[in-house]
Amino acid sequence: MIERSGNLIVISGPSGVGKSTLVKQARQELSYLEFSVSCTTRQPRAGEVDGKDYFFLSEAEFENKVQQGEFLEYAGVFAHRYGTLKSEVVARLQKGADVILDIDVQGAKQIRQAAADDPEIARAAQFIMIVPPDMATLESRLSGRNSETPESLKLRLSGAQSELSNFRVYDYLVVNDDLNTAANELIMLLKTMKMRTNIVKGEPFA
Ligand code: 5GP
């Protein structure tokens, strides 16, 4: 019997690229995936549930967790703070679950750094970036949402550009041109990760 530890799957992508939809489809298809619920200081949007979409915290509660060393990584994104709790990740990896982190580039870089210091994270961590086929497509998708003011559109586009310029931080790119194709590619990648020799525990053939 081959026993495995879990994969720590970091997925990033700029605002408007369709990351949430793709992650949702992958989770529906691959029911074994577990999702790390992040902490944030931003307000819940309509329909978001505390403890399911995020743990919604006050600035003071968030800072307390920083001081207590409870975060695997944390960062400021669009004027709010976001962080991944160690308690959402570490035990699940040990029991062999694949855990998805939907985090930004700053967070991904911190996980890379953590991997440099911790062989367990190094074995587990895999980095995927979801990208648009080009900037014009991203711009037209973001403006097509009609949810953005001209200022916030500009802010999101320049954020997207700087996020995309970091694509080499990641191991894999999934290009979201056609949604079904991208979903299939993401699912294929996630399935392949289960086959990595790095996550096999011990010496099963001894
Ligand atoms: P939103 O507010 O739209 O849900 O998320 C905004 C951005 O914050 C997204 O790019 C998302 O990936 C990122 N984000 C969500 N949770 C975390 C986290 O725990 N850590 C970091 N570094 N970024 C996060």
mmCIF file of C-alpha atoms and ligand atoms in Angstrom:
data_model
loop_
_atom_site.group_PDB
_atom_site.id
_atom_site.type_symbol
_atom_site.label_atom_id
_atom_site.label_comp_id
_atom_site.label_asym_id
_atom_site.label_seq_id
_atom_site.Cartn_x
_atom_site.Cartn_y
_atom_site.Cartn_z
ATOM 1 C CA MET A 1 0.000 0.000 0.000
ATOM 2 C CA ILE A 2 1.504 3.323 -1.057
ATOM 3 C CA GLU A 3 0.894 6.041 1.504
ATOM 4 C CA ARG A 4 1.105 9.689 0.572
ATOM 5 C CA SER A 5 1.231 13.042 2.288
ATOM 6 C CA GLY A 6 -0.843 15.849 0.780
ATOM 7 C CA ASN A 7 -0.079 18.477 -1.814
ATOM 8 C CA LEU A 8 -0.186 22.123 -0.822
ATOM 9 C CA ILE A 9 -1.585 23.665 -3.984
ATOM 10 C CA VAL A 10 -1.144 27.404 -4.287
ATOM 11 C CA ILE A 11 -3.390 28.962 -6.942
ATOM 12 C CA SER A 12 -3.124 32.629 -7.872
ATOM 13 C CA GLY A 13 -4.422 34.764 -10.679
ATOM 14 C CA PRO A 14 -5.381 38.372 -11.197
ATOM 15 C CA SER A 15 -8.799 39.784 -10.479
ATOM 16 C CA GLY A 16 -11.195 39.008 -13.357
ATOM 17 C CA VAL A 17 -9.288 36.008 -14.716
ATOM 18 C CA GLY A 18 -11.963 33.510 -13.643
ATOM 19 C CA LYS A 19 -9.954 31.910 -10.855
ATOM 20 C CA SER A 20 -12.879 31.415 -8.449
ATOM 21 C CA THR A 21 -15.007 29.744 -11.136
ATOM 22 C CA LEU A 22 -12.179 27.411 -12.117
ATOM 23 C CA VAL A 23 -11.367 26.485 -8.529
ATOM 24 C CA LYS A 24 -15.064 25.833 -7.901
ATOM 25 C CA GLN A 25 -15.294 23.521 -10.917
ATOM 26 C CA ALA A 26 -12.168 21.636 -9.851
ATOM 27 C CA ARG A 27 -13.571 21.164 -6.344
ATOM 28 C CA GLN A 28 -16.844 19.852 -7.763
ATOM 29 C CA GLU A 29 -15.024 17.388 -9.987
ATOM 30 C CA LEU A 30 -12.389 16.275 -7.466
ATOM 31 C CA SER A 31 -14.289 15.904 -4.219
ATOM 32 C CA TYR A 32 -11.138 14.940 -2.271
ATOM 33 C CA LEU A 33 -9.765 18.484 -2.546
ATOM 34 C CA GLU A 34 -9.822 20.506 0.650
ATOM 35 C CA PHE A 35 -9.923 24.275 0.650
ATOM 36 C CA SER A 36 -8.040 26.459 3.088
ATOM 37 C CA VAL A 37 -10.406 29.146 4.373
ATOM 38 C CA SER A 38 -8.440 32.388 4.695
ATOM 39 C CA CYS A 39 -8.824 35.188 7.206
ATOM 40 C CA THR A 40 -9.616 38.650 5.897
ATOM 41 C CA THR A 41 -10.358 42.086 7.309
ATOM 42 C CA ARG A 42 -12.589 43.033 4.375
ATOM 43 C CA GLN A 43 -16.361 43.106 4.696
ATOM 44 C CA PRO A 44 -18.324 40.045 3.522
ATOM 45 C CA ARG A 45 -19.931 40.397 0.098
ATOM 46 C CA ALA A 46 -23.569 39.418 -0.457
ATOM 47 C CA GLY A 47 -23.904 35.667 -0.049
ATOM 48 C CA GLU A 48 -20.516 35.107 1.583
ATOM 49 C CA VAL A 49 -20.582 32.980 4.716
ATOM 50 C CA ASP A 50 -18.218 33.423 7.688
ATOM 51 C CA GLY A 51 -16.126 30.286 8.148
ATOM 52 C CA LYS A 52 -16.885 29.010 4.646
ATOM 53 C CA ASP A 53 -15.726 31.729 2.235
ATOM 54 C CA TYR A 54 -13.485 33.499 4.740
ATOM 55 C CA PHE A 55 -13.065 34.022 8.428
ATOM 56 C CA PHE A 56 -14.071 37.683 8.600
ATOM 57 C CA LEU A 57 -11.972 39.370 11.282
ATOM 58 C CA SER A 58 -11.563 42.850 12.699
ATOM 59 C CA GLU A 59 -8.210 44.565 12.237
ATOM 60 C CA ALA A 60 -7.407 43.835 15.928
ATOM 61 C CA GLU A 61 -8.332 40.153 15.677
ATOM 62 C CA PHE A 62 -6.175 39.797 12.568
ATOM 63 C CA GLU A 63 -3.215 41.546 14.190
ATOM 64 C CA ASN A 64 -3.554 39.298 17.245
ATOM 65 C CA LYS A 65 -3.206 36.222 15.030
ATOM 66 C CA VAL A 66 -0.130 37.770 13.380
ATOM 67 C CA GLN A 67 1.418 38.281 16.835
ATOM 68 C CA GLN A 68 0.564 34.729 17.905
ATOM 69 C CA GLY A 69 2.308 33.340 14.804
ATOM 70 C CA GLU A 70 -0.888 31.666 13.579
ATOM 71 C CA PHE A 71 -0.378 32.488 9.893
ATOM 72 C CA LEU A 72 1.535 30.463 7.327
ATOM 73 C CA GLU A 73 1.524 33.636 5.211
ATOM 74 C CA TYR A 74 -0.319 36.943 5.219
ATOM 75 C CA ALA A 75 -0.416 40.018 3.011
ATOM 76 C CA GLY A 76 -2.206 43.269 2.271
ATOM 77 C CA VAL A 77 -4.334 43.112 -0.895
ATOM 78 C CA PHE A 78 -6.465 46.045 -2.134
ATOM 79 C CA ALA A 79 -6.235 47.859 1.227
ATOM 80 C CA HIS A 80 -7.292 44.834 3.308
ATOM 81 C CA ARG A 81 -5.379 42.090 5.058
ATOM 82 C CA TYR A 82 -5.570 38.430 4.107
ATOM 83 C CA GLY A 83 -3.861 35.418 5.663
ATOM 84 C CA THR A 84 -3.651 31.630 5.609
ATOM 85 C CA LEU A 85 -3.925 29.957 9.012
ATOM 86 C CA LYS A 86 -1.460 27.155 9.749
ATOM 87 C CA SER A 87 -4.393 25.358 11.387
ATOM 88 C CA GLU A 88 -6.157 25.190 7.991
ATOM 89 C CA VAL A 89 -3.200 23.495 6.346
ATOM 90 C CA VAL A 90 -0.628 21.569 8.386
ATOM 91 C CA ALA A 91 -2.697 18.723 9.903
ATOM 92 C CA ARG A 92 -4.544 18.141 6.625
ATOM 93 C CA LEU A 93 -1.287 17.709 4.705
ATOM 94 C CA GLN A 94 -0.045 15.232 7.269
ATOM 95 C CA LYS A 95 -3.164 13.103 6.930
ATOM 96 C CA GLY A 96 -2.639 13.070 3.145
ATOM 97 C CA ALA A 97 -5.237 15.613 1.985
ATOM 98 C CA ASP A 98 -4.567 17.952 -0.936
ATOM 99 C CA VAL A 99 -5.187 21.496 0.241
ATOM 100 C CA ILE A 100 -5.892 24.421 -2.085
ATOM 101 C CA LEU A 101 -4.794 27.932 -1.191
ATOM 102 C CA ASP A 102 -6.368 30.701 -3.269
ATOM 103 C CA ILE A 103 -3.880 33.474 -2.465
ATOM 104 C CA ASP A 104 -2.112 36.359 -4.175
ATOM 105 C CA VAL A 105 1.483 36.578 -5.438
ATOM 106 C CA GLN A 106 2.826 38.049 -2.190
ATOM 107 C CA GLY A 107 1.426 35.043 -0.338
ATOM 108 C CA ALA A 108 2.800 32.602 -2.932
ATOM 109 C CA LYS A 109 6.262 34.121 -2.500
ATOM 110 C CA GLN A 110 6.011 33.636 1.265
ATOM 111 C CA ILE A 111 5.090 29.970 0.775
ATOM 112 C CA ARG A 112 8.130 29.626 -1.536
ATOM 113 C CA GLN A 113 10.227 31.116 1.253
ATOM 114 C CA ALA A 114 8.659 28.808 3.849
ATOM 115 C CA ALA A 115 9.492 25.880 1.536
ATOM 116 C CA ALA A 116 13.127 26.937 1.498
ATOM 117 C CA ASP A 117 13.188 26.586 5.316
ATOM 118 C CA ASP A 118 10.907 23.585 5.811
ATOM 119 C CA PRO A 119 11.383 20.324 3.862
ATOM 120 C CA GLU A 120 7.798 19.240 4.531
ATOM 121 C CA ILE A 121 6.428 22.347 2.834
ATOM 122 C CA ALA A 122 9.008 21.979 0.073
ATOM 123 C CA ARG A 123 7.763 18.464 -0.666
ATOM 124 C CA ALA A 124 4.129 19.513 -0.599
ATOM 125 C CA ALA A 125 4.010 22.902 -2.325
ATOM 126 C CA GLN A 126 2.954 23.238 -5.958
ATOM 127 C CA PHE A 127 2.266 26.584 -7.576
ATOM 128 C CA ILE A 128 -0.309 27.265 -10.295
ATOM 129 C CA MET A 129 -1.106 30.620 -11.862
ATOM 130 C CA ILE A 130 -4.285 31.234 -13.834
ATOM 131 C CA VAL A 131 -3.648 33.781 -16.582
ATOM 132 C CA PRO A 132 -5.709 35.471 -19.303
ATOM 133 C CA PRO A 133 -4.668 34.890 -22.930
ATOM 134 C CA ASP A 134 -3.618 38.576 -23.072
ATOM 135 C CA MET A 135 -4.149 41.888 -21.258
ATOM 136 C CA ALA A 136 -6.847 43.119 -23.685
ATOM 137 C CA THR A 137 -9.026 40.095 -22.860
ATOM 138 C CA LEU A 138 -8.627 40.702 -19.142
ATOM 139 C CA GLU A 139 -9.511 44.372 -19.547
ATOM 140 C CA SER A 140 -12.656 43.629 -21.514
ATOM 141 C CA ARG A 141 -13.740 40.965 -18.987
ATOM 142 C CA LEU A 142 -13.222 43.310 -16.052
ATOM 143 C CA SER A 143 -15.038 46.227 -17.685
ATOM 144 C CA GLY A 144 -17.798 43.835 -18.850
ATOM 145 C CA ARG A 145 -18.601 43.004 -15.212
ATOM 146 C CA ASN A 146 -19.892 46.569 -14.797
ATOM 147 C CA SER A 147 -19.012 46.225 -11.131
ATOM 148 C CA GLU A 148 -16.017 48.521 -11.297
ATOM 149 C CA THR A 149 -15.750 52.293 -11.260
ATOM 150 C CA PRO A 150 -13.166 53.692 -13.744
ATOM 151 C CA GLU A 151 -10.759 54.183 -10.810
ATOM 152 C CA SER A 152 -11.167 50.686 -9.436
ATOM 153 C CA LEU A 153 -10.872 49.238 -12.963
ATOM 154 C CA LYS A 154 -7.580 51.063 -13.369
ATOM 155 C CA LEU A 155 -6.383 49.868 -9.962
ATOM 156 C CA ARG A 156 -7.321 46.250 -10.702
ATOM 157 C CA LEU A 157 -5.668 46.332 -14.133
ATOM 158 C CA SER A 158 -2.395 47.678 -12.836
ATOM 159 C CA GLY A 159 -2.569 45.140 -9.974
ATOM 160 C CA ALA A 160 -3.187 42.417 -12.556
ATOM 161 C CA GLN A 161 -0.219 43.493 -14.617
ATOM 162 C CA SER A 162 2.136 43.411 -11.657
ATOM 163 C CA GLU A 163 0.704 40.043 -10.521
ATOM 164 C CA LEU A 164 1.171 38.574 -14.024
ATOM 165 C CA SER A 165 4.741 39.835 -14.252
ATOM 166 C CA ASN A 166 5.494 37.347 -11.429
ATOM 167 C CA PHE A 167 4.373 34.314 -13.397
ATOM 168 C CA ARG A 168 7.782 32.646 -13.068
ATOM 169 C CA VAL A 169 7.231 32.291 -9.326
ATOM 170 C CA TYR A 170 4.791 29.503 -10.327
ATOM 171 C CA ASP A 171 5.388 26.012 -11.677
ATOM 172 C CA TYR A 172 2.380 25.897 -13.996
ATOM 173 C CA LEU A 173 0.288 28.303 -16.039
ATOM 174 C CA VAL A 174 -3.328 27.607 -16.883
ATOM 175 C CA VAL A 175 -4.510 29.959 -19.625
ATOM 176 C CA ASN A 176 -8.170 30.833 -19.232
ATOM 177 C CA ASP A 177 -9.235 31.574 -22.789
ATOM 178 C CA ASP A 178 -12.045 29.045 -23.042
ATOM 179 C CA LEU A 179 -13.496 28.239 -19.594
ATOM 180 C CA ASN A 180 -14.085 24.515 -20.220
ATOM 181 C CA THR A 181 -10.608 23.993 -21.629
ATOM 182 C CA ALA A 182 -9.048 25.808 -18.687
ATOM 183 C CA ALA A 183 -11.142 23.831 -16.183
ATOM 184 C CA ASN A 184 -10.061 20.565 -17.806
ATOM 185 C CA GLU A 185 -6.422 21.624 -17.737
ATOM 186 C CA LEU A 186 -6.613 22.583 -14.075
ATOM 187 C CA ILE A 187 -8.294 19.275 -13.190
ATOM 188 C CA MET A 188 -5.664 17.362 -15.177
ATOM 189 C CA LEU A 189 -2.876 19.151 -13.307
ATOM 190 C CA LEU A 190 -4.452 18.469 -9.929
ATOM 191 C CA LYS A 191 -4.850 14.784 -10.766
ATOM 192 C CA THR A 192 -1.219 14.591 -11.908
ATOM 193 C CA MET A 193 -0.056 16.030 -8.584
ATOM 194 C CA LYS A 194 -1.350 12.928 -6.825
ATOM 195 C CA MET A 195 1.265 10.939 -8.778
ATOM 196 C CA ARG A 196 4.316 12.857 -7.606
ATOM 197 C CA THR A 197 7.045 10.667 -6.104
ATOM 198 C CA ASN A 198 7.890 13.463 -3.672
ATOM 199 C CA ILE A 199 4.739 12.895 -1.621
ATOM 200 C CA VAL A 200 5.164 9.130 -1.239
ATOM 201 C CA LYS A 201 5.798 8.281 2.418
ATOM 202 C CA GLY A 202 8.616 5.964 3.436
ATOM 203 C CA GLU A 203 9.855 3.027 1.341
ATOM 204 C CA PRO A 204 6.776 1.133 0.131
ATOM 205 C CA PHE A 205 8.777 -1.379 -1.949
ATOM 206 C CA ALA A 206 11.360 -2.328 0.656
HETATM 207 P P1 5GP B 1 -11.226 38.790 -2.682
HETATM 208 O O1 5GP B 1 -11.310 39.912 -1.714
HETATM 209 O O2 5GP B 1 -11.686 39.184 -4.066
HETATM 210 O O3 5GP B 1 -11.916 37.542 -2.174
HETATM 211 O O4 5GP B 1 -9.687 38.392 -2.824
HETATM 212 C C1 5GP B 1 -8.761 39.344 -3.223
HETATM 213 C C2 5GP B 1 -7.405 38.709 -3.411
HETATM 214 O O5 5GP B 1 -6.897 38.249 -2.157
HETATM 215 C C3 5GP B 1 -7.387 37.477 -4.328
HETATM 216 O O6 5GP B 1 -6.298 37.615 -5.234
HETATM 217 C C4 5GP B 1 -7.133 36.320 -3.396
HETATM 218 O O7 5GP B 1 -6.398 35.286 -4.038
HETATM 219 C C5 5GP B 1 -6.294 36.988 -2.330
HETATM 220 N N1 5GP B 1 -6.344 36.224 -1.071
HETATM 221 C C6 5GP B 1 -7.399 35.585 -0.518
HETATM 222 N N2 5GP B 1 -7.036 34.966 0.608
HETATM 223 C C7 5GP B 1 -5.715 35.199 0.782
HETATM 224 C C8 5GP B 1 -4.752 34.800 1.765
HETATM 225 O O8 5GP B 1 -5.037 34.099 2.734
HETATM 226 N N3 5GP B 1 -3.489 35.251 1.593
HETATM 227 C C9 5GP B 1 -3.103 36.034 0.546
HETATM 228 N N4 5GP B 1 -1.825 36.387 0.450
HETATM 229 N N5 5GP B 1 -3.976 36.423 -0.410
HETATM 230 C C10 5GP B 1 -5.266 36.011 -0.296
#
